[in-house]
Coordinates of C-alpha atoms in Angstrom, one line a residue:
X1 CA -10.2 23.8 -8.5
X2 CA -10.0 22.3 -12.0
X3 CA -7.4 23.1 -14.6
X4 CA -7.7 24.0 -18.1
X5 CA -7.6 21.2 -20.8
X6 CA -4.4 22.5 -22.0
X7 CA -2.7 21.7 -18.6
X8 CA -0.8 18.0 -19.2
X9 CA -2.7 17.1 -15.7
X10 CA -5.9 18.2 -14.1
X11 CA -8.2 17.0 -11.5
X12 CA -11.3 15.5 -12.6
X13 CA -13.7 14.5 -9.5
X14 CA -16.4 13.8 -11.9
X15 CA -14.6 10.7 -13.2
X16 CA -13.4 9.0 -10.0
X17 CA -14.3 5.5 -8.9
X18 CA -15.9 3.9 -5.6
X19 CA -15.8 6.2 -2.8
X20 CA -17.1 4.1 0.3
X21 CA -14.1 4.1 2.5
X22 CA -14.4 2.1 5.9
X23 CA -15.5 4.0 8.8
X24 CA -14.2 2.0 11.6
X25 CA -11.5 -0.9 12.3
X26 CA -13.4 -4.1 12.8
X27 CA -12.8 -5.1 16.5
X28 CA -10.2 -7.6 17.7
X29 CA -11.5 -11.0 18.4
X30 CA -10.4 -13.4 20.9
X31 CA -7.8 -15.5 20.3
X32 CA -6.5 -13.6 17.5
X33 CA -3.4 -12.0 15.8
X34 CA -3.5 -8.5 14.4
X35 CA -0.7 -7.4 12.3
X36 CA -0.7 -3.5 11.3
X37 CA 1.9 -1.8 9.4
X38 CA 2.1 2.4 8.6
X39 CA 4.5 3.8 5.9
X40 CA 4.6 7.7 6.6
X41 CA 6.3 9.5 3.6
X42 CA 6.3 13.3 4.0
X43 CA 8.1 15.9 1.8
X44 CA 9.7 18.6 4.2
X45 CA 11.6 20.8 1.5
X46 CA 8.6 20.8 -0.8
X47 CA 6.5 18.6 -2.9
X48 CA 9.4 17.9 -5.5
X49 CA 12.0 17.5 -3.0
X50 CA 13.5 14.5 -1.1
X51 CA 11.3 12.1 1.2
X52 CA 11.2 11.2 4.3
X53 CA 10.0 7.7 5.4
X54 CA 8.7 6.6 8.8
X55 CA 7.7 2.8 8.9
X56 CA 6.1 1.2 11.6
X57 CA 4.8 -2.7 12.3
X58 CA 3.2 -4.3 15.1
X59 CA 1.9 -7.7 15.9
X60 CA -0.6 -7.8 18.7
X61 CA -1.9 -10.8 20.0
X62 CA -5.7 -10.8 21.5
X63 CA -6.0 -13.6 24.3
X64 CA -9.3 -16.0 24.6
X65 CA -9.9 -13.7 27.7
X66 CA -9.6 -10.5 26.0
X67 CA -6.0 -9.4 27.4
X68 CA -3.5 -8.0 24.6
X69 CA 0.1 -8.6 24.2
X70 CA 2.8 -7.4 21.8
X71 CA 4.0 -10.1 20.0
X72 CA 6.4 -8.1 17.7
X73 CA 7.4 -4.6 16.5
X74 CA 9.4 -2.9 14.1
X75 CA 9.8 0.9 13.4
X76 CA 12.6 2.7 11.0
X77 CA 13.3 5.9 9.2
X78 CA 14.5 6.4 5.8
X79 CA 15.5 9.4 3.7
X80 CA 15.3 9.2 0.0
X81 CA 16.7 11.9 -2.3
X82 CA 14.7 13.0 -5.3
X83 CA 15.9 10.2 -7.5
X84 CA 14.2 7.6 -5.4
X85 CA 18.0 6.5 -3.7
X86 CA 18.1 5.7 -0.3
X87 CA 20.8 8.0 1.5
X88 CA 20.0 7.2 5.2
X89 CA 18.2 3.9 6.7
X90 CA 17.9 2.7 10.2
X91 CA 15.7 1.8 13.4
X92 CA 13.5 4.6 14.3
X93 CA 15.1 6.6 17.3
X94 CA 14.5 4.9 20.8
X95 CA 13.4 1.7 19.3
X96 CA 15.2 -1.6 19.2
X97 CA 17.5 -2.3 16.3
X98 CA 16.6 -5.1 13.7
X99 CA 17.3 -8.7 14.3
X100 CA 20.9 -9.9 12.8
X101 CA 18.7 -11.2 9.9
X102 CA 18.2 -7.6 8.7
X103 CA 21.0 -5.5 7.4
X104 CA 19.8 -2.1 6.7
X105 CA 23.0 -0.8 6.1
X106 CA 23.3 -2.8 3.1
X107 CA 20.4 -0.8 1.6
X108 CA 22.3 2.6 1.6
X109 CA 22.4 3.9 -2.0
X110 CA 19.6 1.2 -3.2
X111 CA 17.2 2.5 -5.7
X112 CA 13.9 2.1 -4.8
X113 CA 12.5 2.4 -8.1
X114 CA 14.6 -0.4 -9.8
X115 CA 15.3 -4.1 -8.6
X116 CA 14.6 -2.9 -5.1
X117 CA 12.9 -5.9 -3.8
X118 CA 16.1 -7.7 -5.0
X119 CA 18.2 -5.8 -2.7
X120 CA 15.7 -6.4 0.1
X121 CA 15.9 -10.3 -0.2
X122 CA 19.6 -9.9 -0.1
X123 CA 19.5 -7.7 3.0
X124 CA 16.8 -9.1 4.9
X125 CA 16.5 -12.8 3.5
X126 CA 16.2 -14.6 6.9
X127 CA 13.7 -12.4 8.2
X128 CA 11.7 -13.0 5.3
X129 CA 11.6 -16.6 5.8
X130 CA 10.1 -16.0 9.3
X131 CA 7.5 -13.8 7.9
X132 CA 9.1 -10.5 9.5
X133 CA 7.7 -7.2 10.2
X134 CA 11.2 -5.9 9.0
X135 CA 10.8 -7.4 5.4
X136 CA 7.4 -6.6 5.3
X137 CA 8.2 -2.9 5.9
X138 CA 11.2 -2.8 3.5
X139 CA 9.1 -5.1 0.7
X140 CA 6.4 -2.6 1.2
X141 CA 8.5 0.7 0.5
X142 CA 8.1 0.4 -3.5
X143 CA 4.6 0.5 -3.7
X144 CA 4.5 3.1 -0.6
X145 CA 7.3 5.2 -2.8
X146 CA 5.1 5.2 -5.7
X147 CA 2.0 6.4 -4.3
X148 CA 3.8 9.0 -2.6
X149 CA 4.5 10.7 -6.2
X150 CA 0.6 11.6 -5.8
X151 CA 2.1 14.5 -3.2
X152 CA 3.9 16.2 -6.1
X153 CA 1.6 15.4 -8.7
X154 CA -1.6 17.2 -6.6
X155 CA 0.8 20.3 -5.9
X156 CA 1.9 20.8 -9.6
X157 CA -1.9 20.4 -10.8
X158 CA -2.6 23.3 -8.5
X159 CA 0.5 25.3 -9.5
X160 CA 0.2 24.7 -13.5
X161 CA 3.1 22.8 -13.8
X162 CA 6.6 21.3 -12.4
X163 CA 9.0 18.5 -12.6
X164 CA 6.6 15.7 -13.1
X165 CA 4.9 17.6 -16.0
X166 CA 8.3 17.9 -17.9
X167 CA 8.5 14.0 -17.5
X168 CA 6.6 11.4 -18.5
X169 CA 3.5 13.3 -18.3
X170 CA 4.0 15.7 -21.0
X171 CA 5.1 12.9 -23.3
X172 CA 1.7 11.2 -24.5
X173 CA 3.5 8.6 -26.6
X174 CA 5.8 7.7 -23.9
X175 CA 3.2 7.6 -21.4
X176 CA 1.1 5.3 -23.6
X177 CA 3.9 3.0 -24.4
X178 CA 4.9 2.7 -20.7
X179 CA 1.4 2.4 -18.9
X180 CA -1.0 0.8 -21.0
X181 CA -2.4 -2.5 -20.1
X182 CA -0.6 -2.2 -16.8
X183 CA -3.7 -3.1 -14.7
X184 CA -7.2 -2.1 -15.1
X185 CA -6.9 1.6 -14.7
X186 CA -4.0 1.9 -17.3
X187 CA -6.6 -0.3 -19.9
X188 CA -6.2 1.7 -23.4
X189 CA -10.2 2.2 -23.2
X190 CA -10.2 3.0 -19.8
X191 CA -10.7 6.5 -18.2
X192 CA -7.1 7.5 -17.7
X193 CA -5.6 7.2 -21.2
X194 CA -9.5 7.5 -22.9
X195 CA -9.1 11.4 -21.3
X196 CA -5.8 11.8 -22.1
X197 CA -6.4 10.8 -25.8
X198 CA -9.3 12.8 -26.1
X199 CA -8.5 15.8 -23.6
X200 CA -4.9 15.9 -24.2
X201 CA -4.4 16.0 -20.7
X202 CA -4.2 13.2 -17.9
X203 CA -7.0 13.2 -15.1
X204 CA -6.2 13.2 -11.4
X205 CA -9.1 11.5 -9.2
X206 CA -10.3 13.1 -5.9
X207 CA -10.9 10.8 -3.3
X208 CA -13.3 10.9 -0.4
X209 CA -12.2 12.4 3.0
X210 CA -10.3 10.4 5.5
X211 CA -10.4 9.9 9.2
X212 CA -9.1 8.0 12.3
X213 CA -9.8 4.4 11.9
X214 CA -8.9 3.7 15.6
X215 CA -12.8 3.0 16.4
X216 CA -12.1 3.9 20.2
X217 CA -9.8 1.0 20.7
X218 CA -6.4 2.5 21.7
X219 CA -4.9 -1.0 20.6
X220 CA -6.7 -1.3 17.2
X221 CA -3.7 0.3 15.3
X222 CA 0.1 0.9 16.4
X223 CA 0.7 4.6 17.7
X224 CA 1.6 6.9 14.5
X225 CA 3.0 10.6 14.2
X226 CA 0.3 13.2 12.9
X227 CA 0.8 13.6 9.2
X228 CA 1.9 16.8 7.6
X229 CA 1.1 18.5 4.4
X230 CA 2.3 17.1 1.0
X231 CA 2.4 13.7 2.9
X232 CA 1.3 10.1 1.9
X233 CA 0.0 7.3 4.2
X234 CA 0.0 3.8 3.5
X235 CA -1.9 1.3 6.3
X236 CA -2.4 -2.4 6.3
X237 CA -4.0 -4.4 8.6
X238 CA -4.4 -8.4 8.8
X239 CA -6.2 -10.2 11.3
X240 CA -5.8 -13.7 11.7
X241 CA -8.3 -15.6 13.6
X242 CA -8.0 -18.2 16.1
X243 CA -7.6 -21.9 14.9
X244 CA -11.0 -23.4 14.3
X245 CA -12.4 -27.4 13.7
X246 CA -10.3 -28.3 10.5
X247 CA -7.5 -26.4 11.2
X248 CA -8.3 -23.5 9.2
X249 CA -8.0 -19.8 10.8
X250 CA -10.1 -16.7 9.3
X251 CA -8.3 -14.2 7.5
X252 CA -9.2 -10.2 7.1
X253 CA -7.5 -7.3 5.4
X254 CA -7.5 -3.6 5.1
X255 CA -5.5 -1.9 3.0
X256 CA -5.3 2.1 2.7
X257 CA -3.2 4.8 0.7
X258 CA -4.1 8.3 1.9
X259 CA -2.8 11.8 0.9
X260 CA -2.5 14.9 2.6
X261 CA -2.7 18.0 0.3
X262 CA -1.1 21.3 0.8
X263 CA -4.3 22.9 2.3
X264 CA -4.4 19.9 4.9
X265 CA -7.3 18.2 3.5
X266 CA -6.9 14.4 4.1
X267 CA -8.3 12.0 1.5
X268 CA -8.2 8.3 0.8
X269 CA -6.7 7.2 -2.5
X270 CA -6.8 3.4 -2.7
X271 CA -8.6 1.3 -0.1
X272 CA -9.4 -2.7 0.0
X273 CA -11.1 -5.1 2.2
X274 CA -10.1 -8.9 2.0
X275 CA -11.6 -11.7 4.0
X276 CA -10.3 -15.6 3.4
X277 CA -9.6 -18.6 5.0
X278 CA -6.2 -20.2 5.7
X279 CA -5.8 -23.8 5.9
X280 CA -2.8 -23.5 8.4
X281 CA -1.1 -27.1 8.0
X282 CA -1.3 -26.7 4.3
X283 CA -0.3 -23.0 4.4
X284 CA -2.7 -22.2 1.4
X285 CA -5.8 -20.2 1.5
X286 CA -8.7 -21.8 0.9
X287 CA -10.9 -18.8 0.2
X288 CA -10.3 -15.4 -0.5
X289 CA -12.5 -12.4 -1.9
X290 CA -11.8 -8.9 -1.9
X291 CA -14.1 -5.6 -2.0
X292 CA -13.0 -2.3 -3.8
X293 CA -13.6 0.3 -1.4
X294 CA -11.8 3.5 -2.5
X295 CA -10.3 3.3 -5.9
X296 CA -9.4 6.4 -8.3
X297 CA -11.1 5.2 -11.7
X298 CA -14.7 3.4 -12.7
X299 CA -12.9 0.6 -14.2
X300 CA -10.6 -0.2 -11.2
X301 CA -13.0 -2.2 -9.0
X302 CA -13.3 -5.0 -11.9
X303 CA -9.6 -6.1 -10.9
X304 CA -11.1 -7.2 -7.4
X305 CA -12.1 -10.6 -8.9
X306 CA -8.3 -11.4 -9.2
X307 CA -8.1 -11.9 -5.6
X308 CA -9.3 -15.7 -6.6
X309 CA -6.1 -16.4 -8.0
X310 CA -4.2 -16.6 -4.6
X311 CA -6.4 -19.8 -3.5
X312 CA -4.3 -22.8 -3.4
X313 CA -1.2 -20.9 -4.1
X314 CA 1.2 -22.2 -1.7
X315 CA 2.0 -18.7 0.5
X316 CA 6.0 -19.6 0.2
X317 CA 5.5 -19.0 -3.4
X318 CA 3.1 -16.0 -3.3
X319 CA 5.3 -13.1 -3.4
X320 CA 7.2 -14.6 -6.4
X321 CA 4.3 -16.0 -8.5
X322 CA 2.2 -12.6 -8.0
X323 CA 4.9 -10.6 -9.6
X324 CA 4.8 -12.7 -12.7
X325 CA 1.1 -14.0 -13.0
X326 CA -0.8 -11.2 -11.4
X327 CA -0.1 -8.5 -14.4
X328 CA -2.4 -6.8 -17.2
X329 CA -5.8 -5.1 -17.0
X330 CA -7.6 -7.9 -15.1
X331 CA -5.7 -6.8 -12.1
X332 CA -4.8 -4.1 -9.6
X333 CA -1.0 -2.9 -8.6
X334 CA -2.6 -2.2 -5.1
X335 CA -4.6 -5.4 -4.8
X336 CA -1.7 -7.1 -5.7
X337 CA 0.2 -5.4 -2.8
X338 CA -2.7 -6.6 -0.6
X339 CA -2.0 -10.2 -1.7
X340 CA 1.5 -10.6 -1.7
X341 CA 1.7 -9.7 2.2
X342 CA -0.5 -12.6 3.0
X343 CA 2.4 -14.5 2.3
X344 CA 3.2 -13.9 6.0
X345 CA 0.2 -15.7 7.0
X346 CA 1.5 -19.2 8.1
X347 CA 4.4 -17.4 10.3
X348 CA 1.8 -15.5 12.3
X349 CA -0.2 -18.6 13.0
X350 CA 1.6 -19.9 15.5
X351 CA 0.8 -17.5 18.4
X352 CA -2.7 -17.4 17.2
X353 CA -3.1 -21.5 17.8
X354 CA -1.7 -20.8 21.5
X355 CA -3.6 -17.7 22.3
X356 CA -7.2 -19.6 21.2

């Protein structure tokens, strides 16, 4: 369904970027560690209502003989009000509580739209120091919440209006002021702002159909709940290979955002894969390349080259430096999220060395 040019936002499938999602997850390798996370964000009261979060993570070691063992796990539920404030947060029912280094109660009332990672640093500082799963889920909540707005945006396009249309999207000058130059997709001459300038409306991309990534391996990913309508899922996978000669280990990452519309159609929104090498002793990447599999606009894939920025950066500094240095039209917000999580690699390497 296409909306008329007089609407503030419209679907524009003819303008979308790459649409080549991963078919199946790569098989687990003997002597490796696989870290998977998922953040499901649903809106039980409708697209403009509160948001419920189901966040899960797991570290799985695959031994040299192919046997597998769960090294660690985390699961939490979060409730956000319509302003993005945390009203409830805790370990998921029936799952272990977080370690003493993670104070979830301290995050009640925190604003996921502003300075939230500062609040996370205070509430889960010890977990961050050991590359913990709880910290990763909390740190990733910012990006997942932003992408979850797609559920509301899509529904309002179909309805011809709503709260988002009455906010920033309805003020062309403000949208240019706030968003221009943020990333490759928001370049002043790129598709989104060019269409806004010429057509008077902001386009919404339509990604390819999504599907299960488990590839017949029931341990490829941790268990997730079925998605409901008006929901968004953020998934990430990091494989750290066995320690090789020279003290290096291979790194493979997969990142996907997907959305289930009101009619139940499940589509991929953003997807990257990345491959590199970790110098385990130096705690630095010696190589990193990224491939854009699914992105909203034709200009977005140019940002994949920015993955090379992470090579040689001490991984203990990666998250903080990425926030300050990976900015502008040569970068991608979602690729930055891929890169930031690689900061945890040094803390994932010990069981891998033992497994090999």
